[in-house]
Short mmCIF file of C-alpha atoms in Angstrom, two decimals:
data_model
loop_
_atom_site.label_atom_id
_atom_site.label_comp_id
_atom_site.label_asym_id
_atom_site.label_seq_id
_atom_site.Cartn_x
_atom_site.Cartn_y
_atom_site.Cartn_z
CA MET G 1 78.36 -2.18 -46.14
CA LYS G 2 75.66 -0.06 -44.49
CA VAL G 3 73.00 -1.92 -46.46
CA LYS G 4 74.32 -5.27 -45.23
CA ILE G 5 74.34 -4.10 -41.60
CA PHE G 6 70.81 -2.74 -41.92
CA THR G 7 69.64 -6.03 -43.45
CA LEU G 8 71.26 -7.97 -40.62
CA PHE G 9 69.39 -5.89 -38.03
CA ILE G 10 66.10 -6.51 -39.82
CA ILE G 11 66.72 -10.25 -39.87
CA LEU G 12 67.62 -10.31 -36.19
CA GLY G 13 64.58 -8.24 -35.34
CA LEU G 14 62.25 -10.59 -37.17
CA SER G 15 63.87 -13.85 -36.14
CA SER G 16 61.59 -14.17 -33.13
CA CYS G 17 58.49 -13.59 -35.25
CA ALA G 18 58.33 -13.95 -39.03
CA PHE G 19 60.98 -16.66 -39.30
CA GLN G 20 59.88 -18.66 -36.28
CA SER G 21 59.28 -22.32 -37.13
CA ILE G 22 55.57 -22.98 -36.63
CA HIS G 23 53.83 -26.35 -36.40
CA ARG G 24 50.17 -26.83 -37.15
CA SER G 25 48.37 -29.85 -35.72
CA LYS G 26 44.93 -29.93 -37.31
CA ASN G 27 41.58 -31.65 -36.87
CA ILE G 28 42.16 -32.93 -33.37
CA THR G 29 38.91 -34.20 -31.88
CA TYR G 30 37.99 -32.48 -28.62
CA LEU G 31 34.23 -33.17 -28.68
CA GLU G 32 33.16 -36.76 -29.17
CA ALA G 33 29.87 -37.62 -30.86
CA ASP G 34 27.27 -38.67 -28.29
CA SER G 35 23.79 -39.68 -29.45
CA VAL G 36 22.42 -39.58 -25.89
CA GLN G 37 23.46 -35.94 -25.38
CA ASN G 38 22.90 -35.11 -29.07
CA LEU G 39 26.50 -34.01 -29.51
CA PRO G 40 28.34 -34.01 -32.83
CA GLN G 41 32.04 -34.70 -33.20
CA LYS G 42 34.06 -31.50 -33.43
CA GLN G 43 37.74 -30.73 -33.94
CA LEU G 44 40.28 -28.02 -33.20
CA ASN G 45 43.58 -26.84 -34.70
CA VAL G 46 46.71 -26.05 -32.67
CA PHE G 47 49.41 -23.60 -33.81
CA TYR G 48 52.66 -23.71 -31.87
CA GLN G 49 56.41 -23.19 -32.08
CA LYS G 50 58.63 -26.16 -32.79
CA LYS G 51 60.78 -25.48 -29.73
CA GLY G 52 58.31 -23.51 -27.62
CA GLN G 53 57.98 -24.22 -23.93
CA ASP G 54 55.65 -22.89 -21.22
CA LEU G 55 54.14 -20.30 -23.57
CA PRO G 56 50.78 -18.62 -22.92
CA VAL G 57 47.81 -20.11 -24.76
CA MET G 58 44.84 -18.52 -26.51
CA ILE G 59 41.70 -20.40 -27.53
CA PHE G 60 39.87 -18.64 -30.37
CA ILE G 61 36.16 -19.14 -31.22
CA HIS G 62 35.03 -17.90 -34.63
CA GLY G 63 31.99 -15.76 -35.32
CA GLY G 64 29.21 -16.17 -37.85
CA SER G 65 25.85 -15.45 -36.16
CA TRP G 66 26.02 -18.83 -34.39
CA ASN G 67 25.06 -20.56 -37.67
CA LYS G 68 28.11 -20.42 -39.93
CA GLY G 69 31.90 -20.23 -40.01
CA ARG G 70 34.73 -22.71 -39.63
CA LYS G 71 38.10 -22.81 -37.94
CA GLU G 72 40.21 -23.00 -41.14
CA ILE G 73 39.30 -19.41 -42.05
CA TYR G 74 41.46 -18.25 -39.14
CA ASP G 75 44.66 -20.17 -39.86
CA PHE G 76 46.39 -16.84 -40.50
CA MET G 77 45.65 -15.71 -36.95
CA GLY G 78 46.90 -18.97 -35.45
CA SER G 79 50.19 -18.77 -37.33
CA ARG G 80 50.82 -15.11 -36.53
CA LEU G 81 50.08 -15.49 -32.83
CA ALA G 82 52.22 -18.62 -32.60
CA ARG G 83 55.13 -16.69 -34.11
CA ARG G 84 54.64 -14.09 -31.39
CA ASP G 85 54.95 -16.64 -28.59
CA VAL G 86 51.29 -17.53 -28.05
CA VAL G 87 50.21 -21.14 -28.58
CA THR G 88 46.88 -20.74 -30.40
CA VAL G 89 43.95 -23.15 -30.50
CA ILE G 90 41.13 -22.51 -32.98
CA ILE G 91 37.97 -24.56 -32.61
CA ASP G 92 34.93 -25.58 -34.57
CA TYR G 93 31.70 -25.86 -32.61
CA PRO G 94 28.12 -27.07 -33.27
CA LEU G 95 26.16 -24.57 -35.34
CA ALA G 96 22.51 -23.56 -35.63
CA PRO G 97 19.96 -24.55 -36.81
CA ASP G 98 20.99 -28.15 -36.02
CA TYR G 99 22.22 -27.17 -32.54
CA GLN G 100 21.39 -24.40 -30.09
CA LEU G 101 23.17 -22.45 -27.36
CA PRO G 102 23.28 -25.20 -24.70
CA THR G 103 25.31 -27.42 -27.05
CA MET G 104 27.52 -24.56 -28.19
CA GLU G 105 28.30 -23.59 -24.60
CA LEU G 106 29.11 -27.19 -23.69
CA ALA G 107 31.44 -27.49 -26.68
CA SER G 108 33.26 -24.28 -25.70
CA VAL G 109 33.83 -25.51 -22.14
CA LYS G 110 34.92 -28.94 -23.34
CA ALA G 111 37.45 -27.21 -25.60
CA VAL G 112 38.83 -25.40 -22.53
CA LYS G 113 39.06 -28.72 -20.71
CA TRP G 114 40.87 -30.38 -23.64
CA VAL G 115 43.37 -27.53 -23.82
CA TYR G 116 44.06 -27.66 -20.09
CA GLU G 117 44.68 -31.40 -20.23
CA ASN G 118 46.73 -31.50 -23.44
CA ILE G 119 48.35 -28.17 -24.27
CA GLU G 120 51.67 -28.96 -22.57
CA ASN G 121 52.28 -31.40 -25.44
CA TYR G 122 52.41 -28.35 -27.73
CA GLY G 123 54.65 -26.13 -25.62
CA GLY G 124 51.80 -24.34 -23.90
CA ASP G 125 51.43 -23.46 -20.23
CA LYS G 126 48.18 -24.94 -18.88
CA ASP G 127 48.20 -22.32 -16.13
CA ASN G 128 48.18 -19.45 -18.66
CA ILE G 129 45.16 -20.15 -20.86
CA PHE G 130 43.14 -17.29 -22.34
CA ILE G 131 39.96 -17.46 -24.38
CA SER G 132 38.90 -15.18 -27.21
CA GLY G 133 36.31 -14.91 -29.93
CA HIS G 134 34.84 -12.53 -32.48
CA SER G 135 31.12 -11.68 -32.71
CA ALA G 136 29.14 -14.85 -31.84
CA GLY G 137 32.46 -16.40 -30.86
CA GLY G 138 33.01 -13.53 -28.44
CA HIS G 139 29.67 -14.39 -26.87
CA LEU G 140 30.66 -18.04 -26.42
CA ALA G 141 34.03 -16.99 -25.03
CA ALA G 142 32.24 -14.76 -22.50
CA LEU G 143 30.02 -17.65 -21.42
CA ALA G 144 33.08 -19.88 -20.94
CA ALA G 145 34.81 -17.12 -18.99
CA ILE G 146 31.94 -16.15 -16.70
CA LYS G 147 29.50 -19.00 -16.08
CA LYS G 148 30.40 -21.54 -13.40
CA GLU G 149 27.70 -24.17 -13.92
CA PRO G 150 29.06 -25.70 -17.16
CA TYR G 151 32.38 -26.45 -15.44
CA GLU G 152 30.66 -27.84 -12.38
CA LYS G 153 28.68 -30.25 -14.56
CA LEU G 154 31.97 -31.56 -15.96
CA GLY G 155 33.52 -31.83 -12.49
CA PHE G 156 36.13 -29.33 -13.58
CA THR G 157 37.35 -25.94 -12.34
CA ASN G 158 37.61 -23.06 -14.78
CA PRO G 159 41.37 -22.69 -15.49
CA LEU G 160 41.17 -19.56 -17.66
CA LYS G 161 43.36 -16.55 -16.85
CA GLY G 162 41.52 -14.03 -19.00
CA ALA G 163 39.06 -13.43 -21.84
CA ILE G 164 39.46 -11.26 -24.94
CA LEU G 165 36.08 -10.39 -26.48
CA ASN G 166 36.40 -8.99 -30.00
CA ASP G 167 33.26 -7.02 -30.96
CA PRO G 168 31.15 -9.60 -29.09
CA ALA G 169 27.49 -10.17 -29.84
CA GLY G 170 25.05 -11.72 -27.39
CA LEU G 171 26.34 -10.26 -24.13
CA ASP G 172 22.74 -9.34 -23.24
CA TRP G 173 20.65 -11.00 -25.93
CA TYR G 174 17.77 -11.41 -23.44
CA TRP G 175 17.34 -7.65 -23.48
CA PHE G 176 18.13 -7.33 -27.18
CA LEU G 177 15.72 -10.03 -28.44
CA ASN G 178 12.98 -8.57 -26.28
CA GLU G 179 13.70 -5.18 -27.80
CA ARG G 180 13.49 -6.62 -31.33
CA LYS G 181 10.12 -8.36 -30.86
CA GLY G 182 7.75 -7.38 -33.63
CA GLU G 183 10.54 -6.04 -35.86
CA PRO G 184 11.20 -7.61 -39.30
CA ASP G 185 14.53 -9.01 -38.11
CA GLY G 186 13.34 -9.78 -34.61
CA LYS G 187 13.61 -13.54 -35.01
CA ASP G 188 16.96 -13.64 -36.80
CA ASN G 189 18.76 -15.40 -33.94
CA TYR G 190 15.99 -17.77 -32.91
CA ASP G 191 17.75 -20.63 -34.71
CA ALA G 192 20.45 -20.52 -32.01
CA PHE G 193 18.66 -18.91 -29.05
CA THR G 194 15.22 -20.52 -29.67
CA ASP G 195 12.02 -18.53 -29.10
CA ASP G 196 12.14 -19.01 -25.32
CA PRO G 197 13.02 -15.88 -23.29
CA ALA G 198 14.22 -18.11 -20.44
CA VAL G 199 16.90 -19.48 -22.80
CA TRP G 200 17.82 -15.97 -23.92
CA LYS G 201 18.53 -15.04 -20.31
CA GLU G 202 20.31 -18.29 -19.45
CA TYR G 203 22.80 -17.70 -22.27
CA SER G 204 23.35 -13.96 -21.84
CA PRO G 205 26.65 -13.61 -19.93
CA ILE G 206 25.69 -10.29 -18.33
CA TYR G 207 23.34 -12.01 -15.88
CA PHE G 208 26.12 -14.14 -14.41
CA MET G 209 28.54 -11.35 -13.54
CA ASP G 210 29.06 -11.14 -9.79
CA GLY G 211 32.47 -9.52 -9.45
CA ASN G 212 34.39 -12.78 -9.24
CA GLU G 213 35.12 -13.06 -12.95
CA ILE G 214 38.50 -13.51 -14.54
CA PRO G 215 39.93 -10.33 -16.13
CA MET G 216 38.38 -9.45 -19.48
CA LEU G 217 39.17 -7.18 -22.42
CA ILE G 218 36.51 -5.90 -24.81
CA MET G 219 37.60 -4.66 -28.23
CA GLU G 220 34.82 -2.69 -29.94
CA GLY G 221 34.55 -1.24 -33.43
CA GLU G 222 33.18 2.29 -33.31
CA GLN G 223 30.97 1.57 -36.33
CA THR G 224 29.87 -1.93 -35.34
CA TYR G 225 26.22 -3.11 -35.46
CA PRO G 226 23.84 -1.21 -33.15
CA GLY G 227 22.84 -4.36 -31.25
CA ILE G 228 26.46 -5.15 -30.44
CA ARG G 229 27.22 -1.55 -29.50
CA LEU G 230 24.22 -1.29 -27.16
CA THR G 231 24.80 -4.62 -25.43
CA ILE G 232 28.52 -3.93 -24.95
CA ASP G 233 27.50 -0.68 -23.26
CA ARG G 234 25.13 -2.56 -20.94
CA PHE G 235 27.85 -5.12 -20.18
CA ARG G 236 30.40 -2.44 -19.33
CA LYS G 237 27.96 -0.75 -16.96
CA ARG G 238 27.28 -4.08 -15.27
CA ALA G 239 31.03 -4.61 -14.89
CA VAL G 240 31.30 -1.28 -13.06
CA GLU G 241 28.39 -2.25 -10.78
CA THR G 242 30.00 -5.58 -9.86
CA GLU G 243 33.57 -4.23 -9.79
CA THR G 244 34.56 -6.71 -12.46
CA GLU G 245 38.03 -6.22 -13.99
CA LEU G 246 37.19 -5.18 -17.54
CA ASP G 247 39.52 -3.38 -19.94
CA TYR G 248 38.11 -1.65 -23.00
CA SER G 249 39.63 -0.69 -26.34
CA LEU G 250 37.72 1.34 -28.95
CA TYR G 251 38.65 1.08 -32.64
CA LYS G 252 37.86 4.37 -34.32
CA LYS G 253 35.88 4.29 -37.60
CA THR G 254 35.98 0.47 -37.63
CA LYS G 255 33.07 -1.77 -38.63
CA HIS G 256 32.27 -5.25 -37.35
CA ILE G 257 34.01 -7.47 -39.93
CA PRO G 258 37.26 -5.44 -40.03
CA MET G 259 37.57 -6.04 -36.30
CA VAL G 260 38.68 -9.57 -37.17
CA THR G 261 40.15 -9.11 -40.65
CA GLN G 262 42.67 -6.66 -39.14
CA PHE G 263 44.52 -9.74 -37.89
CA PHE G 264 45.76 -10.34 -41.44
CA TRP G 265 48.32 -7.62 -40.60
CA THR G 266 50.86 -8.66 -37.98
CA TRP G 267 51.36 -5.17 -36.59
CA SER G 268 47.69 -4.20 -36.25
CA LYS G 269 46.21 -2.64 -33.13
CA GLY G 270 44.37 -5.91 -32.57
CA TYR G 271 47.60 -7.84 -32.03
CA ASP G 272 48.90 -5.10 -29.76
CA ASP G 273 45.79 -5.27 -27.59
CA VAL G 274 45.73 -9.07 -27.45
CA LEU G 275 49.43 -9.47 -26.70
CA ASN G 276 49.51 -6.66 -24.14
CA PHE G 277 46.51 -8.10 -22.31
CA ILE G 278 48.03 -11.59 -22.22
CA GLU G 279 51.36 -10.22 -21.01
CA ALA G 280 49.67 -8.23 -18.25
CA GLU G 281 47.52 -11.10 -16.98
CA LYS G 282 49.64 -14.21 -17.47
#
């Protein structure tokens, strides 16, 4: 009898998570091919509850040094977040060497626009949209969160409520690429950032912080790559200078890749940080 009661409690406790009915709408075009603007067609996947309504939304941008990766790798994250009451949108975006940062930034902002205009069809609340990304994706998420010009060019106002940057690269790649000049790996990111220092600065989010940003959370692995660690430190100092609302969570003894693979486990610290941040800011 006790075993049956215990089992019943477990089932009830998980009914809002593990057994939640999740729908997956895949390969929805958000970026149309445009030969004039040199834009490729790109798609996104939406993960949502069958009967969800007015739920917060998170857009996730994958990492991969700006030149690799694809949205399908992160299906597990979309499903797990959807079960925990967050409509999740995972995008593909144009990759280097065929495309560079201006196109990637435009794609990220167009994804935000698509979500704002369509997410109510999937049970999401268009007034509670968050953006996130890991590594290079964290960089693109920061650009979409901070820069105003890309939205102005689209005649659109940034609707985001917050940004969750998971071990983000590129927050100050202008400084970093200048530091790496002459080193064997100094040109590793030129395929995305080009060899033009003016481009490096234009696509480094740190130089657009003025204190009027949406709230942000940075999640950093203690044993991440030195370039990421140093530029996160510069970004945090700039946030203090501008009085930008920036939360910070350090992951002890954690390297760069495990910062995203931790999301295989539903009860990881990563989910706690993401869900707590969304709950606090929505």
